[in-house]
Amino acid sequence: MKLRRWMAVGAVAVATVTALNTVPATASRPYDPTAQSLRTLALRHGLQIGTAVDMAALNNANDPRYRQITATEFSSVTAENVMKWESLEPTRGNYDWAPADQLIDFAKRNKQTVRGHVLVWQNQLPGWLTSGVEDGSISKQELRELLRKHITTVVSRYKGKISQWDVVNEAVSDPWDNPPTLHYKGFWAQHLGPGYLADAFRWARAADPKVLLFYNDYNIEAFGSGNPANDKTQFVYDMVKGLLAQRVPIDGVGSQGHLGTQYGNYDTLQVTDALKRFTALGLATAFTEVDVRSEMTEAVQAGDSAEINPRLQASAANFSVLMKACLAVRSCISFTVWGFSDKHSWVPTWFDNPPEGLATIYDENYQPKRAYHEIKSDLIFAGPPYVLPRITPKPRR
Ligand code: XIL
């Protein structure tokens, strides 16, 4: 983008920020960016900042802060569970749209975009589907038809209301799986073969010509050895490159960003490099499920600050690495956290041996943690010439 055009965008953004800032800046009381919400600060970069939403928490009248923060701090929402197949079609042929519709309405009222999650995944499938395949009452041919129908039905219903769909989620194995050589894993690959990926994107595109279609996965924040047999990022890179070569309508790659402080993880430039390589294929990028968990040792659980503080700091640093990399690459159009408060996080239930937690940007009492402050600082301090507004992708036909 030319400098003049950038300045025009900047002026609009500043005007918007000023309009949203209820207290006018004066000489004695200058404009204070730290008092702004994440969504206001992200606006200057054209970046959507999102959270996964737990519908039970959103509807709990005794937990008003959850609803308030969801509405005020974020410009995008993702259904944590209610758009998964088991929630949408618990019994065959009967769709329960109510909770998903509720989230769509909430987003509309709060001028938020919606990331659709998820159309094709091996987890949280309805029991009638998996047991039908298992006992042979659903044939392979029928299964493929059921998938086509599911994608078509769901994408059509929310046509025009969703900005990005996670079309396929977590299709690739991990080095710790058996066999360790990376491969297409799970229910869909097993029963339909890897061709289901291309089919799924084509069916989604047929149902909505304008929504952005994403492949979404974890542990693809940075490249490793470069050998697709053991480097998941390389495997996914080769996979999407192959899909594009077959003219499959895929628009973006979502990097979930589930990190843990015990692993050490990445520096900003490693992550930036990965985003750039996906961008060079002509794809949009996004962080879609960011959280940074820590081991809850006995001392942590007992409240020992000498153990807690380094974890909070390491978590903040990891959040910041992903945010900085996203800001640095103009194809990175959204940054979504997988829940914003330790009061409502999937981590303690899913990672319980050893127990893990402290993964989000607010504590259990909705007090912002270092991670919140750090990503807010990143949004404040970033700007030209190195950080420029996002480039809006055109949906592929
Ligand atoms: C998780 C939810 O957060 C939990 O509430 C649910 O019990 C299991 O699924 N990757 C994904 C998400 O793509 O859908 C998962 O969400 C977390 C991992």
Short mmCIF file of C-alpha atoms and ligand atoms in Angstrom, two decimals:
data_model
loop_
_atom_site.label_atom_id
_atom_site.label_comp_id
_atom_site.label_asym_id
_atom_site.label_seq_id
_atom_site.Cartn_x
_atom_site.Cartn_y
_atom_site.Cartn_z
CA MET A 1 0.00 0.00 0.00
CA LYS A 2 1.25 3.51 -0.86
CA LEU A 3 2.15 5.73 2.08
CA ARG A 4 -0.58 8.26 1.26
CA ARG A 5 -3.21 5.54 1.16
CA TRP A 6 -1.90 4.18 4.43
CA MET A 7 -2.16 7.61 6.00
CA ALA A 8 -5.77 7.85 4.86
CA VAL A 9 -6.52 4.48 6.45
CA GLY A 10 -4.71 5.68 9.58
CA ALA A 11 -6.77 8.88 9.70
CA VAL A 12 -10.02 6.92 9.46
CA ALA A 13 -8.82 4.56 12.18
CA VAL A 14 -7.81 7.46 14.44
CA ALA A 15 -11.18 9.11 13.85
CA THR A 16 -12.92 5.84 14.75
CA VAL A 17 -10.79 5.41 17.83
CA THR A 18 -11.58 8.98 18.88
CA ALA A 19 -15.27 8.41 18.28
CA LEU A 20 -15.25 5.31 20.44
CA ASN A 21 -13.27 7.02 23.17
CA THR A 22 -15.95 8.67 25.26
CA VAL A 23 -13.56 10.96 27.13
CA PRO A 24 -12.06 13.57 24.75
CA ALA A 25 -8.31 13.95 24.97
CA THR A 26 -7.07 17.25 26.36
CA ALA A 27 -3.60 18.61 27.10
CA SER A 28 -3.97 17.79 30.76
CA ARG A 29 -5.59 14.46 30.00
CA PRO A 30 -4.05 13.04 26.81
CA TYR A 31 -5.53 10.16 24.86
CA ASP A 32 -4.63 7.01 26.76
CA PRO A 33 -4.41 3.91 24.58
CA THR A 34 -4.00 1.63 27.59
CA ALA A 35 -7.55 2.52 28.60
CA GLN A 36 -8.91 1.23 25.29
CA SER A 37 -10.31 -2.22 24.63
CA LEU A 38 -8.40 -4.78 22.61
CA ARG A 39 -10.98 -4.47 19.83
CA THR A 40 -10.57 -0.70 19.57
CA LEU A 41 -6.80 -1.00 19.44
CA ALA A 42 -6.93 -3.81 16.87
CA LEU A 43 -9.14 -1.71 14.61
CA ARG A 44 -6.22 0.54 13.61
CA HIS A 45 -4.53 -2.53 12.15
CA GLY A 46 -7.68 -3.82 10.50
CA LEU A 47 -7.23 -6.91 12.67
CA GLN A 48 -10.15 -8.89 14.07
CA ILE A 49 -9.55 -9.86 17.68
CA GLY A 50 -11.72 -12.76 18.75
CA THR A 51 -12.59 -15.22 21.46
CA ALA A 52 -14.17 -18.65 21.61
CA VAL A 53 -17.53 -18.36 23.38
CA ASP A 54 -18.97 -20.84 25.85
CA MET A 55 -22.75 -20.44 25.42
CA ALA A 56 -23.56 -21.66 28.93
CA ALA A 57 -21.34 -18.96 30.42
CA LEU A 58 -22.74 -16.33 28.05
CA ASN A 59 -26.27 -17.15 29.19
CA ASN A 60 -25.50 -17.33 32.90
CA ALA A 61 -27.19 -14.33 34.53
CA ASN A 62 -25.00 -14.82 37.60
CA ASP A 63 -21.85 -14.32 35.54
CA PRO A 64 -22.43 -10.91 33.89
CA ARG A 65 -18.72 -10.11 33.45
CA TYR A 66 -18.38 -12.96 30.96
CA ARG A 67 -20.97 -11.43 28.65
CA GLN A 68 -19.68 -7.92 29.14
CA ILE A 69 -16.05 -8.73 28.32
CA THR A 70 -17.08 -10.87 25.34
CA ALA A 71 -19.01 -7.90 23.95
CA THR A 72 -16.56 -5.11 24.70
CA GLU A 73 -13.05 -6.51 24.25
CA PHE A 74 -13.55 -8.58 21.09
CA SER A 75 -14.55 -7.84 17.51
CA SER A 76 -15.02 -11.50 16.57
CA VAL A 77 -16.51 -14.60 18.17
CA THR A 78 -16.18 -18.34 17.59
CA ALA A 79 -18.54 -20.98 18.96
CA GLU A 80 -16.46 -23.07 21.34
CA ASN A 81 -18.79 -26.05 20.83
CA VAL A 82 -22.26 -25.23 19.51
CA MET A 83 -21.42 -25.35 15.79
CA LYS A 84 -19.85 -28.81 16.02
CA TRP A 85 -21.76 -31.64 14.34
CA GLU A 86 -22.78 -33.39 17.59
CA SER A 87 -24.37 -30.14 18.81
CA LEU A 88 -26.07 -29.21 15.54
CA GLU A 89 -27.50 -32.64 14.67
CA PRO A 90 -27.71 -34.71 17.87
CA THR A 91 -30.21 -37.09 16.29
CA ARG A 92 -30.20 -37.90 12.61
CA GLY A 93 -32.14 -35.41 10.54
CA ASN A 94 -33.02 -33.10 13.46
CA TYR A 95 -30.96 -29.95 13.58
CA ASP A 96 -30.87 -27.91 16.79
CA TRP A 97 -29.87 -24.45 15.63
CA ALA A 98 -30.90 -22.49 18.72
CA PRO A 99 -27.55 -22.05 20.54
CA ALA A 100 -25.62 -21.31 17.33
CA ASP A 101 -28.28 -18.85 16.20
CA GLN A 102 -28.03 -17.17 19.58
CA LEU A 103 -24.32 -16.58 19.10
CA ILE A 104 -24.92 -15.17 15.62
CA ASP A 105 -27.50 -12.75 17.09
CA PHE A 106 -25.16 -11.75 19.91
CA ALA A 107 -22.42 -11.01 17.36
CA LYS A 108 -24.76 -8.93 15.26
CA ARG A 109 -25.90 -6.86 18.23
CA ASN A 110 -22.29 -6.23 19.19
CA LYS A 111 -21.01 -5.57 15.66
CA GLN A 112 -18.79 -8.63 15.70
CA THR A 113 -17.78 -11.02 12.96
CA VAL A 114 -18.20 -14.77 13.44
CA ARG A 115 -15.62 -17.48 12.72
CA GLY A 116 -17.48 -20.68 11.91
CA HIS A 117 -16.06 -23.70 13.74
CA VAL A 118 -16.19 -26.43 12.47
CA LEU A 119 -17.50 -28.35 9.45
CA VAL A 120 -15.29 -31.44 9.20
CA TRP A 121 -13.48 -32.89 12.20
CA GLN A 122 -13.03 -36.35 13.71
CA ASN A 123 -14.04 -35.20 17.21
CA GLN A 124 -17.44 -34.30 18.61
CA LEU A 125 -19.28 -36.18 15.87
CA PRO A 126 -22.81 -37.36 16.71
CA GLY A 127 -23.07 -40.89 18.07
CA TRP A 128 -25.59 -41.95 15.40
CA LEU A 129 -22.99 -41.17 12.71
CA THR A 130 -19.97 -42.91 14.22
CA SER A 131 -21.92 -45.95 15.42
CA GLY A 132 -23.72 -46.23 12.07
CA VAL A 133 -20.39 -46.38 10.27
CA GLU A 134 -19.03 -48.81 12.81
CA ASP A 135 -21.92 -51.29 12.60
CA GLY A 136 -22.05 -51.04 8.80
CA SER A 137 -25.53 -49.50 8.62
CA ILE A 138 -23.99 -46.40 7.01
CA SER A 139 -22.00 -47.29 3.88
CA LYS A 140 -18.99 -45.29 2.62
CA GLN A 141 -21.07 -43.89 -0.18
CA GLU A 142 -23.79 -42.81 2.22
CA LEU A 143 -21.20 -41.31 4.57
CA ARG A 144 -19.81 -39.14 1.79
CA GLU A 145 -23.33 -37.99 0.95
CA LEU A 146 -24.06 -37.25 4.64
CA LEU A 147 -20.93 -35.09 4.79
CA ARG A 148 -21.90 -33.21 1.63
CA LYS A 149 -25.35 -32.59 3.04
CA HIS A 150 -24.06 -31.47 6.42
CA ILE A 151 -21.64 -28.95 4.91
CA THR A 152 -24.26 -27.66 2.49
CA THR A 153 -26.95 -27.32 5.17
CA VAL A 154 -24.77 -25.55 7.74
CA VAL A 155 -22.94 -23.21 5.35
CA SER A 156 -26.22 -22.28 3.62
CA ARG A 157 -27.96 -21.48 6.87
CA TYR A 158 -25.25 -19.04 7.92
CA LYS A 159 -24.49 -17.65 4.47
CA GLY A 160 -23.56 -13.98 4.76
CA LYS A 161 -23.37 -14.21 8.56
CA ILE A 162 -19.98 -15.83 8.93
CA SER A 163 -16.66 -14.34 7.83
CA GLN A 164 -14.44 -17.43 7.98
CA TRP A 165 -15.29 -21.14 8.15
CA ASP A 166 -12.95 -23.77 9.53
CA VAL A 167 -13.84 -26.24 6.80
CA VAL A 168 -11.45 -28.99 7.87
CA ASN A 169 -9.89 -29.22 11.33
CA GLU A 170 -6.88 -31.27 12.51
CA ALA A 171 -6.58 -33.65 9.55
CA VAL A 172 -2.88 -34.36 10.09
CA SER A 173 -1.26 -36.68 12.65
CA ASP A 174 1.48 -35.78 15.13
CA PRO A 175 4.99 -37.18 15.49
CA TRP A 176 3.92 -38.94 18.71
CA ASP A 177 1.16 -40.87 16.93
CA ASN A 178 1.52 -44.40 15.64
CA PRO A 179 2.92 -44.66 13.00
CA PRO A 180 5.12 -41.60 13.72
CA THR A 181 5.48 -40.69 10.03
CA LEU A 182 3.00 -37.86 9.51
CA HIS A 183 -0.16 -38.92 7.73
CA TYR A 184 -3.85 -38.06 7.28
CA LYS A 185 -5.46 -39.18 10.51
CA GLY A 186 -8.89 -39.81 11.94
CA PHE A 187 -12.40 -40.84 11.04
CA TRP A 188 -12.75 -39.06 7.68
CA ALA A 189 -9.42 -40.12 6.18
CA GLN A 190 -10.02 -43.64 7.43
CA HIS A 191 -13.44 -44.00 5.85
CA LEU A 192 -13.31 -41.70 2.83
CA GLY A 193 -9.58 -41.35 2.11
CA PRO A 194 -7.76 -37.96 1.91
CA GLY A 195 -9.91 -36.88 -1.06
CA TYR A 196 -12.51 -35.70 1.46
CA LEU A 197 -10.48 -32.51 2.01
CA ALA A 198 -10.90 -31.24 -1.57
CA ASP A 199 -14.55 -32.31 -1.57
CA ALA A 200 -15.27 -30.46 1.68
CA PHE A 201 -13.85 -27.15 0.44
CA ARG A 202 -15.72 -27.45 -2.87
CA TRP A 203 -19.03 -28.21 -1.13
CA ALA A 204 -18.53 -25.29 1.27
CA ARG A 205 -17.77 -22.93 -1.61
CA ALA A 206 -20.84 -24.08 -3.53
CA ALA A 207 -22.99 -23.15 -0.52
CA ASP A 208 -21.48 -19.68 0.07
CA PRO A 209 -19.45 -17.95 -2.65
CA LYS A 210 -18.17 -15.21 -0.33
CA VAL A 211 -17.13 -16.74 2.97
CA LEU A 212 -13.41 -17.37 3.55
CA LEU A 213 -12.59 -21.07 3.76
CA PHE A 214 -9.86 -22.18 6.17
CA TYR A 215 -7.87 -25.27 6.98
CA ASN A 216 -7.25 -25.22 10.77
CA ASP A 217 -4.69 -27.13 12.84
CA TYR A 218 -2.42 -27.06 15.91
CA ASN A 219 1.38 -27.25 16.14
CA ILE A 220 1.84 -25.44 12.85
CA GLU A 221 3.11 -22.15 14.32
CA ALA A 222 6.61 -22.59 12.91
CA PHE A 223 8.52 -24.82 10.49
CA GLY A 224 10.81 -27.49 11.92
CA SER A 225 13.09 -29.84 10.02
CA GLY A 226 11.41 -29.14 6.68
CA ASN A 227 10.85 -32.88 6.24
CA PRO A 228 7.11 -33.55 5.83
CA ALA A 229 7.60 -36.97 7.43
CA ASN A 230 8.08 -35.29 10.83
CA ASP A 231 7.52 -31.52 10.40
CA LYS A 232 3.77 -30.94 10.69
CA THR A 233 3.98 -27.37 9.40
CA GLN A 234 5.77 -28.63 6.29
CA PHE A 235 3.19 -31.40 5.85
CA VAL A 236 0.34 -28.88 6.04
CA TYR A 237 2.20 -26.49 3.72
CA ASP A 238 2.62 -29.23 1.12
CA MET A 239 -0.99 -30.28 1.61
CA VAL A 240 -2.49 -26.82 1.00
CA LYS A 241 -0.10 -26.24 -1.89
CA GLY A 242 -1.38 -29.47 -3.41
CA LEU A 243 -5.00 -28.45 -2.87
CA LEU A 244 -4.37 -25.08 -4.53
CA ALA A 245 -2.71 -26.86 -7.48
CA GLN A 246 -5.96 -28.84 -7.88
CA ARG A 247 -7.85 -25.52 -7.86
CA VAL A 248 -9.53 -26.34 -4.56
CA PRO A 249 -11.17 -23.17 -3.13
CA ILE A 250 -9.13 -22.80 0.06
CA ASP A 251 -8.56 -19.23 1.25
CA GLY A 252 -6.58 -19.54 4.44
CA VAL A 253 -4.69 -21.52 7.01
CA GLY A 254 -5.65 -21.17 10.66
CA SER A 255 -2.93 -21.82 13.16
CA GLN A 256 -4.63 -22.72 16.43
CA GLY A 257 -1.85 -21.56 18.75
CA HIS A 258 -2.36 -23.89 21.70
CA LEU A 259 0.98 -23.48 23.44
CA GLY A 260 2.40 -24.46 26.82
CA THR A 261 5.04 -22.70 28.89
CA GLN A 262 6.83 -25.98 29.60
CA TYR A 263 7.82 -26.41 25.95
CA GLY A 264 9.88 -23.28 25.27
CA ASN A 265 8.11 -22.72 21.95
CA TYR A 266 9.13 -20.13 19.35
CA ASP A 267 10.46 -16.64 18.82
CA THR A 268 8.56 -14.00 16.86
CA LEU A 269 10.61 -14.29 13.68
CA GLN A 270 10.17 -18.07 13.43
CA VAL A 271 6.42 -17.60 13.58
CA THR A 272 6.55 -14.62 11.21
CA ASP A 273 8.46 -16.77 8.72
CA ALA A 274 5.80 -19.50 8.79
CA LEU A 275 3.00 -16.97 8.22
CA LYS A 276 4.96 -15.47 5.32
CA ARG A 277 5.38 -18.82 3.65
CA PHE A 278 1.66 -19.56 3.75
CA THR A 279 1.04 -16.00 2.52
CA ALA A 280 3.36 -16.61 -0.43
CA LEU A 281 1.02 -19.39 -1.55
CA GLY A 282 -1.69 -16.72 -1.84
CA LEU A 283 -3.42 -17.65 1.41
CA ALA A 284 -4.80 -15.64 4.30
CA THR A 285 -3.59 -16.62 7.76
CA ALA A 286 -5.06 -16.36 11.25
CA PHE A 287 -4.44 -17.44 14.81
CA THR A 288 -7.64 -19.20 15.73
CA GLU A 289 -7.46 -20.77 19.21
CA VAL A 290 -4.65 -19.14 21.15
CA ASP A 291 -3.98 -20.11 24.74
CA VAL A 292 -0.76 -20.77 26.65
CA ARG A 293 -1.13 -23.27 29.46
CA SER A 294 1.18 -24.12 32.36
CA GLU A 295 1.74 -27.06 34.65
CA MET A 296 -0.12 -26.57 37.91
CA THR A 297 2.43 -27.90 40.34
CA GLU A 298 1.47 -28.28 43.98
CA ALA A 299 3.21 -25.00 44.76
CA VAL A 300 1.24 -23.23 42.01
CA GLN A 301 -1.98 -24.65 43.38
CA ALA A 302 -0.98 -23.52 46.89
CA GLY A 303 -0.56 -19.97 45.56
CA ASP A 304 3.25 -19.74 45.67
CA SER A 305 4.05 -16.59 43.70
CA ALA A 306 7.65 -17.70 43.12
CA GLU A 307 6.19 -20.49 40.95
CA ILE A 308 3.20 -18.62 39.57
CA ASN A 309 4.90 -15.44 38.36
CA PRO A 310 7.37 -17.06 35.93
CA ARG A 311 4.47 -18.99 34.41
CA LEU A 312 2.36 -15.86 33.99
CA GLN A 313 5.35 -14.15 32.40
CA ALA A 314 6.13 -17.04 30.06
CA SER A 315 2.49 -17.26 29.04
CA ALA A 316 2.42 -13.53 28.28
CA ALA A 317 5.60 -13.83 26.22
CA ASN A 318 4.12 -16.63 24.13
CA PHE A 319 0.87 -14.74 23.51
CA SER A 320 2.99 -11.78 22.47
CA VAL A 321 5.11 -13.81 20.03
CA LEU A 322 1.97 -14.90 18.17
CA MET A 323 0.44 -11.41 18.23
CA LYS A 324 3.62 -9.72 16.98
CA ALA A 325 4.05 -12.24 14.18
CA CYS A 326 0.42 -11.73 13.19
CA LEU A 327 0.80 -7.95 13.16
CA ALA A 328 3.98 -8.23 11.08
CA VAL A 329 2.32 -10.20 8.27
CA ARG A 330 -0.49 -8.43 6.46
CA SER A 331 -2.30 -11.63 5.50
CA CYS A 332 -2.93 -12.38 9.20
CA ILE A 333 -6.51 -11.16 9.44
CA SER A 334 -7.64 -12.38 12.85
CA PHE A 335 -6.29 -13.32 16.26
CA THR A 336 -8.67 -15.42 18.36
CA VAL A 337 -8.13 -16.65 21.92
CA TRP A 338 -9.68 -19.97 22.99
CA GLY A 339 -11.60 -18.52 25.91
CA PHE A 340 -10.45 -15.36 27.67
CA SER A 341 -10.72 -16.24 31.37
CA ASP A 342 -9.28 -19.03 33.52
CA LYS A 343 -12.79 -19.30 34.92
CA HIS A 344 -13.95 -20.80 31.61
CA SER A 345 -11.10 -22.60 29.88
CA TRP A 346 -11.01 -26.07 28.37
CA VAL A 347 -7.44 -26.55 29.63
CA PRO A 348 -7.99 -27.86 33.20
CA THR A 349 -10.52 -30.43 31.96
CA TRP A 350 -8.44 -31.61 29.01
CA PHE A 351 -4.95 -31.53 30.44
CA ASP A 352 -5.27 -33.13 33.85
CA ASN A 353 -2.30 -35.45 34.08
CA PRO A 354 -0.28 -33.52 35.13
CA PRO A 355 -2.82 -30.78 35.83
CA GLU A 356 -2.48 -27.71 33.64
CA GLY A 357 -4.10 -24.29 33.71
CA LEU A 358 -3.46 -20.51 33.76
CA ALA A 359 -3.84 -20.56 29.98
CA THR A 360 -5.85 -17.42 29.23
CA ILE A 361 -5.50 -13.63 29.36
CA TYR A 362 -7.78 -12.96 32.39
CA ASP A 363 -7.68 -14.76 35.73
CA GLU A 364 -10.65 -16.53 37.33
CA ASN A 365 -11.94 -13.23 38.72
CA TYR A 366 -11.76 -11.52 35.33
CA GLN A 367 -8.67 -9.54 36.26
CA PRO A 368 -6.44 -8.98 33.22
CA LYS A 369 -3.17 -10.91 33.44
CA ARG A 370 0.25 -10.06 32.03
CA ALA A 371 -0.76 -11.79 28.81
CA TYR A 372 -3.61 -9.32 28.35
CA HIS A 373 -1.30 -6.38 28.98
CA GLU A 374 1.33 -7.76 26.63
CA ILE A 375 -0.95 -8.28 23.63
CA LYS A 376 -2.51 -4.89 24.30
CA SER A 377 0.96 -3.33 24.26
CA ASP A 378 1.71 -5.07 20.99
CA LEU A 379 -1.39 -3.52 19.46
CA ILE A 380 -0.43 -0.10 20.81
CA PHE A 381 3.23 -0.06 19.82
CA ALA A 382 2.84 -1.55 16.34
CA GLY A 383 2.63 0.73 13.34
CA PRO A 384 4.27 1.76 10.09
CA PRO A 385 6.58 1.29 8.36
CA TYR A 386 6.80 -2.36 9.42
CA VAL A 387 3.28 -3.01 10.62
CA LEU A 388 0.65 -2.05 8.06
CA PRO A 389 -3.11 -2.69 7.90
CA ARG A 390 -4.37 -6.13 6.93
CA ILE A 391 -4.94 -7.17 3.33
CA THR A 392 -8.49 -8.45 2.88
CA PRO A 393 -8.38 -11.69 0.90
CA LYS A 394 -10.69 -12.40 -2.03
CA PRO A 395 -12.56 -15.69 -1.69
CA ARG A 396 -11.33 -18.24 -4.24
CA ARG A 397 -13.84 -19.62 -6.71
C1 XIL B 1 -12.60 -27.99 22.73
C2 XIL B 1 -13.56 -27.21 23.63
O1 XIL B 1 -12.88 -26.08 24.12
C3 XIL B 1 -14.06 -28.08 24.76
O2 XIL B 1 -15.05 -27.39 25.50
C4 XIL B 1 -14.62 -29.37 24.21
O3 XIL B 1 -14.99 -30.21 25.28
C5 XIL B 1 -13.60 -30.07 23.33
O4 XIL B 1 -13.18 -29.20 22.30
N1 XIL B 1 -9.07 -27.79 19.02
C6 XIL B 1 -10.26 -27.40 18.49
C7 XIL B 1 -11.39 -27.03 19.39
O5 XIL B 1 -10.36 -27.22 17.26
O6 XIL B 1 -12.64 -27.31 18.82
C8 XIL B 1 -11.26 -27.72 20.74
O7 XIL B 1 -12.29 -27.22 21.60
C9 XIL B 1 -9.89 -27.49 21.31
C10 XIL B 1 -8.84 -28.05 20.41
#
